[in-house]
Coordinates of C-alpha atoms (C1' of nucleotides) in Angstrom, one line a residue:
Chain A
M1 CA -5.6 -22.3 -20.2
P2 CA -2.9 -23.0 -17.7
V3 CA -1.6 -26.3 -18.3
V4 CA -1.3 -28.9 -15.3
I5 CA 2.2 -30.2 -15.4
K6 CA 2.1 -33.6 -13.6
Q7 CA -0.7 -35.9 -12.9
N8 CA -0.9 -36.7 -8.6
N9 CA 0.6 -40.1 -9.5
S10 CA 2.0 -41.6 -6.6
D11 CA 5.7 -41.5 -7.7
A12 CA 5.3 -37.8 -8.4
L13 CA 3.9 -36.8 -5.0
A14 CA 6.5 -38.8 -2.9
T15 CA 9.0 -36.2 -4.5
R16 CA 7.5 -33.1 -5.6
C17 CA 7.4 -31.3 -2.1
T18 CA 10.4 -33.3 -0.6
S19 CA 12.2 -31.8 -3.9
C20 CA 11.0 -28.6 -4.1
K21 CA 13.7 -26.0 -4.4
V22 CA 11.2 -23.0 -3.0
R23 CA 9.7 -24.8 0.4
P24 CA 12.5 -22.9 2.4
Y25 CA 11.3 -19.7 1.6
S26 CA 7.3 -20.7 1.5
F27 CA 4.7 -21.5 3.7
C28 CA 4.5 -25.4 3.4
R29 CA 8.2 -25.1 5.5
C30 CA 6.1 -25.6 8.6
L31 CA 5.2 -29.4 7.5
K32 CA 6.8 -31.9 9.0
E33 CA 8.7 -34.7 6.3
K34 CA 6.1 -37.4 6.5
E35 CA 3.0 -34.6 5.9
L36 CA 4.5 -33.9 2.5
K37 CA 3.6 -36.5 0.4
N38 CA -0.5 -36.0 1.8
F39 CA 0.4 -32.2 1.1
A40 CA 1.5 -32.7 -2.4
G41 CA -2.1 -34.5 -2.7
I42 CA -3.9 -31.5 -2.7
S43 CA -1.8 -29.1 -4.9
S44 CA -1.2 -29.4 -8.3
E45 CA 1.7 -27.8 -10.6
K46 CA 0.5 -25.6 -12.8
K47 CA 2.4 -23.5 -15.8
F48 CA 1.4 -20.1 -17.0
S49 CA 3.6 -18.2 -19.9
D50 CA 4.4 -14.5 -19.9
K51 CA 1.6 -12.0 -19.6
Q52 CA -1.2 -14.8 -19.1
N53 CA -3.4 -14.2 -16.5
I54 CA -3.6 -16.7 -13.5
F55 CA -7.2 -15.2 -12.4
L56 CA -9.3 -11.8 -12.6
Q57 CA -10.1 -10.0 -9.7
S58 CA -13.6 -10.6 -11.2
D59 CA -13.6 -14.0 -10.6
E60 CA -15.4 -15.9 -8.3
G61 CA -13.0 -18.9 -6.8
K62 CA -10.8 -19.6 -3.8
R63 CA -7.5 -20.7 -5.0
L64 CA -4.4 -19.8 -3.0
Y65 CA -0.9 -20.2 -5.7
N66 CA 2.6 -20.6 -4.8
I67 CA 5.0 -19.6 -7.0
T68 CA 7.8 -22.2 -7.5
E69 CA 9.7 -20.9 -10.5
G70 CA 9.0 -17.3 -12.1
N71 CA 7.5 -13.6 -11.3
V72 CA 4.0 -12.8 -10.7
K73 CA 2.7 -9.6 -10.9
I74 CA -0.4 -8.6 -8.7
Y75 CA -3.1 -5.8 -10.1
Q76 CA -6.0 -3.5 -9.6
L77 CA -8.0 -2.2 -12.5
L78 CA -9.6 1.2 -12.2
Q79 CA -12.9 2.3 -13.9
D80 CA -11.1 4.1 -16.7
G81 CA -7.9 1.3 -17.5
R82 CA -5.7 3.0 -15.0
I83 CA -3.5 0.1 -13.7
Q84 CA -2.3 0.0 -10.1
I85 CA 0.6 -2.7 -9.6
I86 CA -0.2 -3.9 -6.2
G87 CA 3.0 -6.1 -6.2
F88 CA 5.6 -8.2 -7.8
L89 CA 6.0 -11.6 -6.4
Y90 CA 8.9 -14.3 -6.5
P91 CA 9.4 -18.2 -6.3
G92 CA 8.2 -18.5 -2.3
D93 CA 5.5 -16.3 -2.3
F94 CA 2.0 -17.1 -2.2
F95 CA -0.9 -15.3 -3.8
G96 CA -4.9 -15.7 -3.9
S97 CA -7.6 -16.6 -1.6
Y98 CA -8.8 -19.2 0.5
K99 CA -11.9 -17.4 1.1
K100 CA -15.2 -17.5 -1.2
G101 CA -15.9 -14.4 -2.8
K102 CA -14.3 -12.1 -5.3
Y103 CA -10.0 -12.0 -5.4
N104 CA -8.8 -8.5 -4.2
Y105 CA -6.8 -8.2 -7.2
S106 CA -5.7 -10.0 -10.6
A107 CA -2.7 -11.6 -11.1
Q108 CA -0.9 -12.2 -14.7
A109 CA 2.3 -14.1 -14.9
I110 CA 5.7 -12.0 -16.0
G111 CA 7.6 -14.3 -18.0
D112 CA 7.2 -18.2 -17.6
V113 CA 5.6 -18.8 -14.4
M114 CA 4.9 -22.2 -12.4
T115 CA 3.1 -22.4 -9.5
C116 CA 1.6 -24.8 -7.1
E117 CA -1.8 -24.6 -7.0
F118 CA -4.2 -25.4 -3.9
N119 CA -8.0 -25.8 -3.5
G120 CA -9.4 -23.1 -1.0
D121 CA -11.5 -25.1 1.3
T122 CA -9.3 -28.0 0.8
L123 CA -6.3 -25.8 2.3
N124 CA -8.7 -25.0 5.3
D125 CA -9.4 -28.2 6.2
H126 CA -5.7 -28.9 6.3
M127 CA -5.4 -25.8 8.8
D128 CA -7.8 -27.3 10.9
E129 CA -5.9 -30.4 11.1
N130 CA -2.6 -28.8 11.3
P131 CA -2.7 -25.6 13.5
A132 CA 0.9 -24.8 12.1
L133 CA -0.1 -24.4 9.0
S134 CA -2.4 -21.6 9.9
R135 CA 0.6 -20.1 12.5
E136 CA 2.6 -20.2 9.3
L137 CA 0.3 -18.4 7.0
L138 CA -0.3 -15.6 9.6
N139 CA 3.4 -15.3 10.2
M140 CA 3.7 -14.6 6.1
T141 CA 0.4 -12.7 6.1
T142 CA 2.1 -10.8 9.1
N143 CA 4.9 -10.1 6.5
E144 CA 2.9 -9.5 3.5
L145 CA 1.2 -6.5 5.5
I146 CA 4.6 -5.0 6.7
L147 CA 5.4 -4.9 3.1
A148 CA 2.1 -3.3 2.1
Q149 CA 2.4 -0.3 4.7
D150 CA 5.8 0.5 3.5
R151 CA 4.7 0.4 -0.4
I152 CA 1.8 2.9 1.4
K153 CA 4.5 5.1 2.7
V154 CA 6.6 5.1 -0.3
L155 CA 3.2 6.1 -2.6
G156 CA 2.4 8.4 -0.2
K157 CA 5.0 10.7 0.5
L158 CA 8.1 9.8 -1.6
T159 CA 9.4 11.7 -4.7
A160 CA 10.1 10.1 -7.8
T161 CA 14.0 9.8 -7.1
E162 CA 13.0 8.4 -4.0
R163 CA 10.7 6.0 -5.3
M164 CA 13.2 4.2 -7.7
A165 CA 16.1 4.0 -5.3
S166 CA 13.9 2.4 -2.7
F167 CA 12.5 0.1 -5.9
I168 CA 15.9 -1.2 -6.3
C169 CA 17.1 -1.2 -2.8
N170 CA 13.9 -3.8 -2.4
I171 CA 14.7 -5.5 -5.2
S172 CA 18.3 -6.5 -4.3
K173 CA 17.3 -7.3 -0.5
Q174 CA 14.3 -9.4 -2.2
R175 CA 17.3 -11.6 -3.9
A176 CA 19.2 -11.6 -0.9
R177 CA 16.7 -13.3 0.9
I178 CA 16.0 -16.5 -1.2
N179 CA 19.8 -16.5 -1.5
W180 CA 20.0 -15.1 -5.3
Q181 CA 22.6 -13.2 -6.3
D182 CA 21.7 -9.4 -5.2
N183 CA 24.2 -7.7 -7.2
P184 CA 23.9 -7.1 -10.6
I185 CA 20.3 -7.8 -10.5
S186 CA 17.7 -8.5 -13.0
L187 CA 14.6 -6.6 -13.7
P188 CA 12.2 -9.0 -15.2
M189 CA 9.5 -6.6 -15.3
S190 CA 8.9 -3.8 -18.1
R191 CA 9.3 -0.2 -17.5
Q192 CA 5.7 0.3 -17.6
D193 CA 5.2 -2.2 -15.1
I194 CA 7.6 -0.5 -12.8
A195 CA 5.9 2.9 -13.3
D196 CA 2.1 1.1 -12.6
Y197 CA 3.7 -0.2 -9.1
L198 CA 5.8 2.9 -8.1
G199 CA 2.6 5.3 -8.9
L200 CA 4.5 6.7 -12.0
T201 CA 4.6 7.5 -15.5
I202 CA 7.1 5.5 -18.3
A203 CA 9.0 8.7 -18.6
T204 CA 9.5 9.4 -15.3
V205 CA 10.9 6.0 -14.4
S206 CA 13.3 6.5 -17.5
R207 CA 14.3 9.9 -16.7
E208 CA 15.1 8.5 -12.6
V209 CA 16.6 5.9 -14.5
T210 CA 19.0 7.9 -16.2
N211 CA 19.8 10.2 -13.3
L212 CA 21.0 7.3 -11.7
K213 CA 23.3 6.2 -14.3
T214 CA 24.3 10.2 -14.5
S215 CA 25.3 10.0 -11.0
S216 CA 27.1 6.9 -11.4
V217 CA 24.8 5.1 -8.6
I218 CA 23.9 2.3 -10.7
K219 CA 25.4 1.3 -13.7
M220 CA 23.1 -0.7 -16.7
I221 CA 24.4 -3.9 -17.8
S222 CA 21.4 -4.4 -20.3
T223 CA 18.3 -2.6 -19.9
S224 CA 16.9 -5.0 -17.7
Q225 CA 20.2 -5.6 -15.5
I226 CA 21.2 -3.3 -13.1
Y227 CA 24.6 -3.2 -11.5
I228 CA 24.8 -1.4 -8.1
N229 CA 28.1 1.1 -7.5
D230 CA 27.0 2.8 -5.0
K231 CA 25.2 0.6 -2.1
T232 CA 25.7 3.7 0.1
K233 CA 24.3 6.4 -2.0
L234 CA 21.7 4.3 -3.4
T235 CA 20.3 3.8 0.7
E236 CA 20.5 7.5 1.6
L237 CA 18.5 8.4 -1.6
C238 CA 15.9 6.3 -0.5
N239 CA 15.4 8.2 2.4
Chain B
M1 CA 2.9 6.9 31.1
P2 CA -0.7 4.5 30.4
V3 CA -2.9 4.5 33.0
V4 CA -3.5 0.7 34.0
I5 CA -7.4 0.8 35.1
K6 CA -8.5 -2.2 36.6
Q7 CA -6.4 -4.6 38.3
N8 CA -6.9 -8.1 36.9
N9 CA -8.7 -9.5 40.5
S10 CA -11.7 -12.0 40.1
D11 CA -14.4 -10.1 40.2
A12 CA -13.3 -7.8 36.9
L13 CA -11.8 -10.6 35.3
A14 CA -15.4 -12.4 35.4
T15 CA -17.2 -9.5 33.4
R16 CA -14.4 -7.8 31.9
C17 CA -14.5 -9.9 28.4
T18 CA -17.9 -11.1 28.8
S19 CA -19.4 -7.5 28.6
C20 CA -16.9 -6.1 26.3
K21 CA -19.0 -4.7 23.4
V22 CA -16.6 -4.4 20.6
R23 CA -15.8 -8.4 21.1
P24 CA -18.2 -9.1 18.0
Y25 CA -15.6 -7.0 16.1
S26 CA -12.2 -8.0 17.2
F27 CA -10.3 -11.2 17.5
C28 CA -11.3 -12.4 20.6
R29 CA -14.9 -13.0 19.3
C30 CA -13.5 -16.8 18.4
L31 CA -13.0 -17.4 21.9
K32 CA -15.7 -19.8 23.6
E33 CA -17.4 -18.1 26.5
K34 CA -15.7 -20.1 29.1
E35 CA -12.4 -19.2 28.0
L36 CA -12.9 -15.5 28.4
K37 CA -12.2 -15.3 31.8
N38 CA -8.8 -17.0 31.4
F39 CA -8.4 -14.7 28.3
A40 CA -9.2 -11.4 30.7
G41 CA -6.1 -12.4 32.6
I42 CA -3.7 -12.4 30.1
S43 CA -4.8 -8.4 28.9
S44 CA -5.0 -5.3 31.2
E45 CA -7.0 -2.5 30.1
K46 CA -4.9 0.7 29.7
K47 CA -6.2 4.0 29.0
F48 CA -4.4 7.0 26.5
S49 CA -5.2 10.8 25.9
D50 CA -5.3 12.9 22.8
K51 CA -1.6 12.5 21.3
Q52 CA -0.3 10.4 23.6
N53 CA 2.2 7.8 21.9
I54 CA 1.1 4.1 22.4
F55 CA 4.2 3.0 21.2
L56 CA 6.8 4.7 18.6
Q57 CA 8.3 2.5 15.7
S58 CA 12.2 2.6 17.0
D59 CA 10.6 0.8 20.4
E60 CA 11.7 -2.7 21.3
G61 CA 9.0 -4.7 22.0
K62 CA 5.8 -6.8 21.4
R63 CA 3.1 -5.7 22.7
L64 CA -0.6 -6.4 20.7
Y65 CA -3.8 -3.7 21.9
N66 CA -7.1 -4.3 20.7
I67 CA -9.4 -0.7 20.8
T68 CA -12.2 -1.3 22.6
E69 CA -13.1 3.3 23.0
G70 CA -11.9 6.0 20.8
N71 CA -9.7 6.2 17.6
V72 CA -5.8 5.6 17.0
K73 CA -3.3 6.2 14.5
I74 CA -0.5 4.3 13.1
Y75 CA 2.1 6.4 10.7
Q76 CA 5.8 6.0 9.7
L77 CA 8.3 9.2 10.1
L78 CA 10.8 9.6 7.8
Q79 CA 14.5 10.9 8.2
D80 CA 13.1 14.8 7.6
G81 CA 10.1 14.5 9.3
R82 CA 7.7 14.0 6.8
I83 CA 4.6 11.6 8.0
Q84 CA 2.7 8.8 6.5
I85 CA 0.3 8.0 7.9
I86 CA -0.4 4.1 7.3
G87 CA -4.2 3.8 9.0
F88 CA -6.8 5.4 11.2
L89 CA -7.5 2.4 13.5
Y90 CA -11.4 2.1 15.4
P91 CA -13.3 0.1 18.3
G92 CA -12.4 -3.5 17.4
D93 CA -9.4 -3.2 15.3
F94 CA -6.0 -4.8 17.0
F95 CA -2.3 -3.2 16.0
G96 CA 1.5 -3.8 17.6
S97 CA 3.2 -7.0 17.3
Y98 CA 3.5 -10.4 18.7
K99 CA 6.6 -11.1 17.1
K100 CA 10.3 -9.7 18.7
G101 CA 11.9 -6.7 17.4
K102 CA 10.9 -3.2 16.1
Y103 CA 7.5 -2.4 15.8
N104 CA 6.9 -1.5 12.1
Y105 CA 4.9 2.1 12.8
S106 CA 4.4 4.2 15.2
A107 CA 0.9 4.1 17.3
Q108 CA -0.9 7.0 18.8
A109 CA -4.1 8.0 20.3
I110 CA -6.8 10.4 18.5
G111 CA -8.9 11.6 21.5
D112 CA -9.7 9.3 24.5
V113 CA -8.6 5.7 23.8
M114 CA -9.6 2.5 25.7
T115 CA -7.5 -0.2 25.1
C116 CA -6.4 -4.3 25.6
E117 CA -3.3 -4.9 25.9
F118 CA -1.8 -8.4 25.5
N119 CA 2.0 -9.5 25.9
G120 CA 2.9 -11.2 22.3
D121 CA 4.5 -14.0 24.0
T122 CA 1.4 -14.5 26.1
L123 CA -0.7 -14.7 22.8
N124 CA 1.8 -16.6 21.1
D125 CA 1.6 -19.4 23.5
H126 CA -2.5 -19.1 23.5
M127 CA -1.9 -19.6 19.7
D128 CA -0.5 -22.8 20.7
E129 CA -2.9 -24.0 23.0
N130 CA -6.0 -22.8 21.0
P131 CA -5.6 -22.7 17.3
A132 CA -9.4 -20.4 16.7
L133 CA -6.8 -17.8 17.8
S134 CA -4.7 -17.8 15.1
R135 CA -7.1 -18.8 12.9
E136 CA -9.2 -15.6 13.8
L137 CA -6.1 -13.6 13.8
L138 CA -5.1 -14.9 10.1
N139 CA -8.7 -14.0 9.0
M140 CA -8.3 -10.2 10.2
T141 CA -4.8 -9.7 9.1
T142 CA -6.2 -11.1 5.7
N143 CA -8.3 -8.2 5.6
E144 CA -6.2 -5.6 6.9
L145 CA -3.9 -6.7 4.3
I146 CA -6.8 -6.1 1.4
L147 CA -7.2 -2.6 2.8
A148 CA -3.7 -1.9 2.9
Q149 CA -4.0 -3.1 -1.1
D150 CA -6.9 -1.1 -1.6
R151 CA -5.0 1.7 0.1
I152 CA -1.8 1.0 -2.5
K153 CA -4.1 1.8 -5.4
V154 CA -5.8 4.8 -3.9
L155 CA -1.9 6.5 -3.1
G156 CA -0.6 5.0 -6.4
K157 CA -3.4 6.1 -8.8
L158 CA -6.2 8.5 -7.2
T159 CA -6.5 12.2 -8.2
A160 CA -6.9 14.6 -5.0
T161 CA -10.8 14.7 -5.6
E162 CA -11.0 11.1 -5.8
R163 CA -9.0 10.3 -2.6
M164 CA -10.9 12.6 -0.8
A165 CA -14.1 11.1 -1.9
S166 CA -13.0 7.6 -1.0
F167 CA -12.2 8.7 2.3
I168 CA -15.1 9.6 3.3
C169 CA -17.0 6.8 1.7
N170 CA -14.3 4.3 3.6
I171 CA -15.2 5.9 7.1
S172 CA -19.4 5.8 6.5
K173 CA -19.0 2.2 5.6
Q174 CA -16.4 1.2 8.4
R175 CA -19.1 3.2 10.7
A176 CA -21.8 0.8 9.4
R177 CA -19.3 -2.0 9.8
I178 CA -19.8 -1.8 13.6
N179 CA -23.3 -0.6 14.0
W180 CA -22.7 3.1 14.1
Q181 CA -24.3 5.8 12.5
D182 CA -23.0 6.1 8.6
N183 CA -24.1 8.8 7.9
P184 CA -23.7 12.1 9.3
I185 CA -20.6 10.8 10.2
S186 CA -18.0 12.5 12.6
L187 CA -14.4 13.0 11.8
P188 CA -12.1 12.4 14.9
M189 CA -8.6 12.8 13.0
S190 CA -7.5 16.5 12.0
R191 CA -7.3 17.9 8.6
Q192 CA -3.7 17.5 8.7
D193 CA -4.3 14.0 9.7
I194 CA -6.5 13.4 6.8
A195 CA -3.5 14.8 4.7
D196 CA -0.8 12.7 5.8
Y197 CA -3.2 9.6 5.8
L198 CA -3.7 10.5 1.8
G199 CA -0.6 11.3 0.8
L200 CA -1.6 14.9 0.1
T201 CA -1.5 18.4 2.0
I202 CA -3.7 20.2 4.6
A203 CA -4.3 22.8 1.9
T204 CA -5.5 20.3 -1.0
V205 CA -7.5 18.5 1.7
S206 CA -9.3 21.8 2.2
R207 CA -10.3 22.7 -1.3
E208 CA -11.6 19.4 -1.7
V209 CA -13.9 19.4 1.0
T210 CA -15.0 22.5 -0.3
N211 CA -15.2 21.6 -3.5
L212 CA -17.7 18.5 -2.6
K213 CA -19.4 21.3 -0.2
T214 CA -19.5 23.5 -3.4
S215 CA -21.2 20.9 -6.1
S216 CA -23.4 19.6 -2.8
V217 CA -22.6 16.6 -2.6
I218 CA -21.8 17.0 1.3
K219 CA -22.9 19.1 3.9
M220 CA -21.1 20.5 6.6
I221 CA -22.5 20.6 10.1
S222 CA -19.5 21.4 11.8
T223 CA -15.7 21.3 11.3
S224 CA -15.2 17.7 11.9
Q225 CA -19.0 16.6 11.2
I226 CA -19.9 15.3 7.5
Y227 CA -23.7 15.0 6.1
I228 CA -23.3 13.1 2.8
N229 CA -26.2 14.6 0.6
D230 CA -25.4 12.5 -2.6
K231 CA -24.1 8.9 -2.1
T232 CA -24.3 8.1 -5.4
K233 CA -22.6 11.0 -6.8
L234 CA -19.6 10.3 -4.2
T235 CA -19.6 6.7 -5.2
E236 CA -19.0 8.0 -8.9
L237 CA -16.1 10.4 -7.7
C238 CA -14.3 7.3 -5.9
N239 CA -14.0 6.0 -9.5
Chain C
dC1 C1' -13.7 39.8 24.5
dG2 C1' -9.5 38.3 23.1
dG3 C1' -5.4 34.7 22.6
dG4 C1' -4.4 31.0 20.3
dC5 C1' -4.6 27.2 17.8
dT6 C1' -7.2 25.1 13.3
dA7 C1' -9.1 25.4 8.8
dT8 C1' -9.6 28.2 4.6
dT9 C1' -8.3 30.7 0.6
dG10 C1' -5.4 32.9 -2.6
dA11 C1' -0.8 33.3 -5.7
dC12 C1' 2.3 30.8 -7.3
dG13 C1' 6.2 27.6 -8.5
dC14 C1' 7.7 23.3 -9.5
dC15 C1' 7.3 17.9 -10.3
dT16 C1' 5.7 15.0 -12.6
dG17 C1' 2.5 13.6 -16.2
dT18 C1' 1.2 14.2 -21.1
dC19 C1' 2.6 13.8 -25.9
dA20 C1' 5.4 12.9 -29.0
dA21 C1' 9.5 12.3 -31.7
dC22 C1' 13.7 9.4 -31.8
dT23 C1' 16.5 5.5 -30.4
dA24 C1' 17.4 1.0 -29.6
dC25 C1' 17.2 -4.0 -29.3
dG26 C1' 15.6 -8.5 -30.9
dG27 C1' 13.3 -11.1 -34.1
dT28 C1' 12.2 -12.5 -39.1
dG29 C1' 12.5 -13.1 -43.8
dG30 C1' 14.9 -12.6 -47.9
Chain D
dC1 C1' 24.1 -11.5 -43.2
dC2 C1' 21.7 -7.8 -43.3
dA3 C1' 17.8 -5.3 -44.3
dC4 C1' 13.5 -4.6 -42.0
dC5 C1' 10.0 -4.1 -38.9
dG6 C1' 7.8 -3.9 -34.4
dT7 C1' 8.0 -3.4 -29.6
dA8 C1' 10.0 -1.0 -25.5
dG9 C1' 13.1 2.3 -23.6
dT10 C1' 14.3 7.5 -23.9
dT11 C1' 14.2 12.2 -24.2
dG12 C1' 12.4 16.9 -25.3
dA13 C1' 8.7 20.6 -24.9
dC14 C1' 5.2 21.8 -22.6
dA15 C1' 1.2 21.7 -19.3
dG16 C1' -1.4 21.1 -15.3
dG17 C1' -2.3 19.4 -10.5
dC18 C1' -0.7 19.8 -6.3
dG19 C1' 2.2 21.5 -3.1
dT20 C1' 4.7 25.9 -0.7
dC21 C1' 3.8 30.1 1.7
dA22 C1' 1.4 33.1 3.7
dA23 C1' -2.8 35.7 4.8
dT24 C1' -7.6 35.6 6.5
dA25 C1' -11.1 33.6 8.5
dG26 C1' -13.5 30.3 12.1
dC27 C1' -13.4 28.1 16.5
dC28 C1' -12.7 27.1 21.2
dC29 C1' -11.8 28.2 26.1
dG30 C1' -10.7 31.2 29.4

DNA sequence: CGGGCTATTGACGCCTGTCAACTACGGTGG
DNA sequence: CCACCGTAGTTGACAGGCGTCAATAGCCCG
């Protein structure tokens, strides 16, 4: 079970949102300082540990989560057990649903994860009162849609080499966006996760990493630490 | 060049939105009757003919289009000419962008198309005045995102047979959603378009259609008219 | 009836999947 | 501190699904 970290007592509420490190990157950045304490009151911090499911696609529920620390994968399962990872999510990203019905994917923690959990109904009420909130959610959902459309192109047309190259490129860009080190980069997810994300197999992913090493486009600091030697060449490989 | 059909004179404005057949399926359904005339004033009807580009990915612009008649494909081009069709759009769907910068895809008419064109700035202003509008756009964008995520699964994990089956299923469902005949169904797009949509080649698409015919899951009325004989079997093939 | 485009079908090859063996690494216990 | 073990990643051999290319068939329209 997820762990509720702090009770919503007044002290905690006063500082939780105002001191939140990911606020500049999450949808709550649209709120004014004075609204934050109130907003903290409608959310609760929840912690998840490695490989713990945050929710399943089959769950009935309307909860929205904001990642404050760690990484999350969202995925869909096919009947026969095949898995497709829809996306990797990072601090500042949100996921879940504020509508009734089943979720469109399952969500699982990669390593330790800290989240802000919102009830969909409560969030909807807030949107009614504060139009800026729905505008910001519209903005961020539109950005998500753009990312999803780019992924459609990757999975529909790119070769294994191109998929791997664009994966590394995109991780690096994402790190830069939230002001983290963008080279070298650490990969929090396993090779199997990368394969399930790129529509490949673990063997192919491994081979492509080896190829990138051999052509010295990248250098492996460790299994999960990549240093990009030649950004130009990497970008070319992305097509 | 696109053809502007009606000048925004007062008579046309009074009836254009109120008599619009796709309004129950498009984002403007959130507007009240009395707001419609005003809303008609910020849009203009534009017509496009077969294979005409509505905009290119490289265009600078912020225009949003609502389809009132016909079908549109949105697609991305790779450097070397490979094409990935991101989606087929139908009456009631919207596309384009209300933010500054380049579009995320190109849009092209499939057959004759009638649209409502909005200027992004004007639409943004309207969202400021009318929060219901941004809520509705949020709803519809969220639905788009769900469709895109399902497509990620299709392109990442499904076999050619499964892709073809789910394509036919989805078209049928889409027709039902806007209260059109859902069996038999007409396919407005070419085999090449279907291939570029499903991440396959025209040869494979053709072979899969033949397989579905041979196993009498479907029957071809003409090249572009499919009758679904066995919906259960078709659904099973989708996984 | 003929020309041109689109769709179908066949032959063949390649990219990536499958399966399995091997290697690297990290944690645990003696 | 090191031997042991389990998990994760790499690599090789082989196979198969889908792409490529080309020939044929079907269809629309003049």
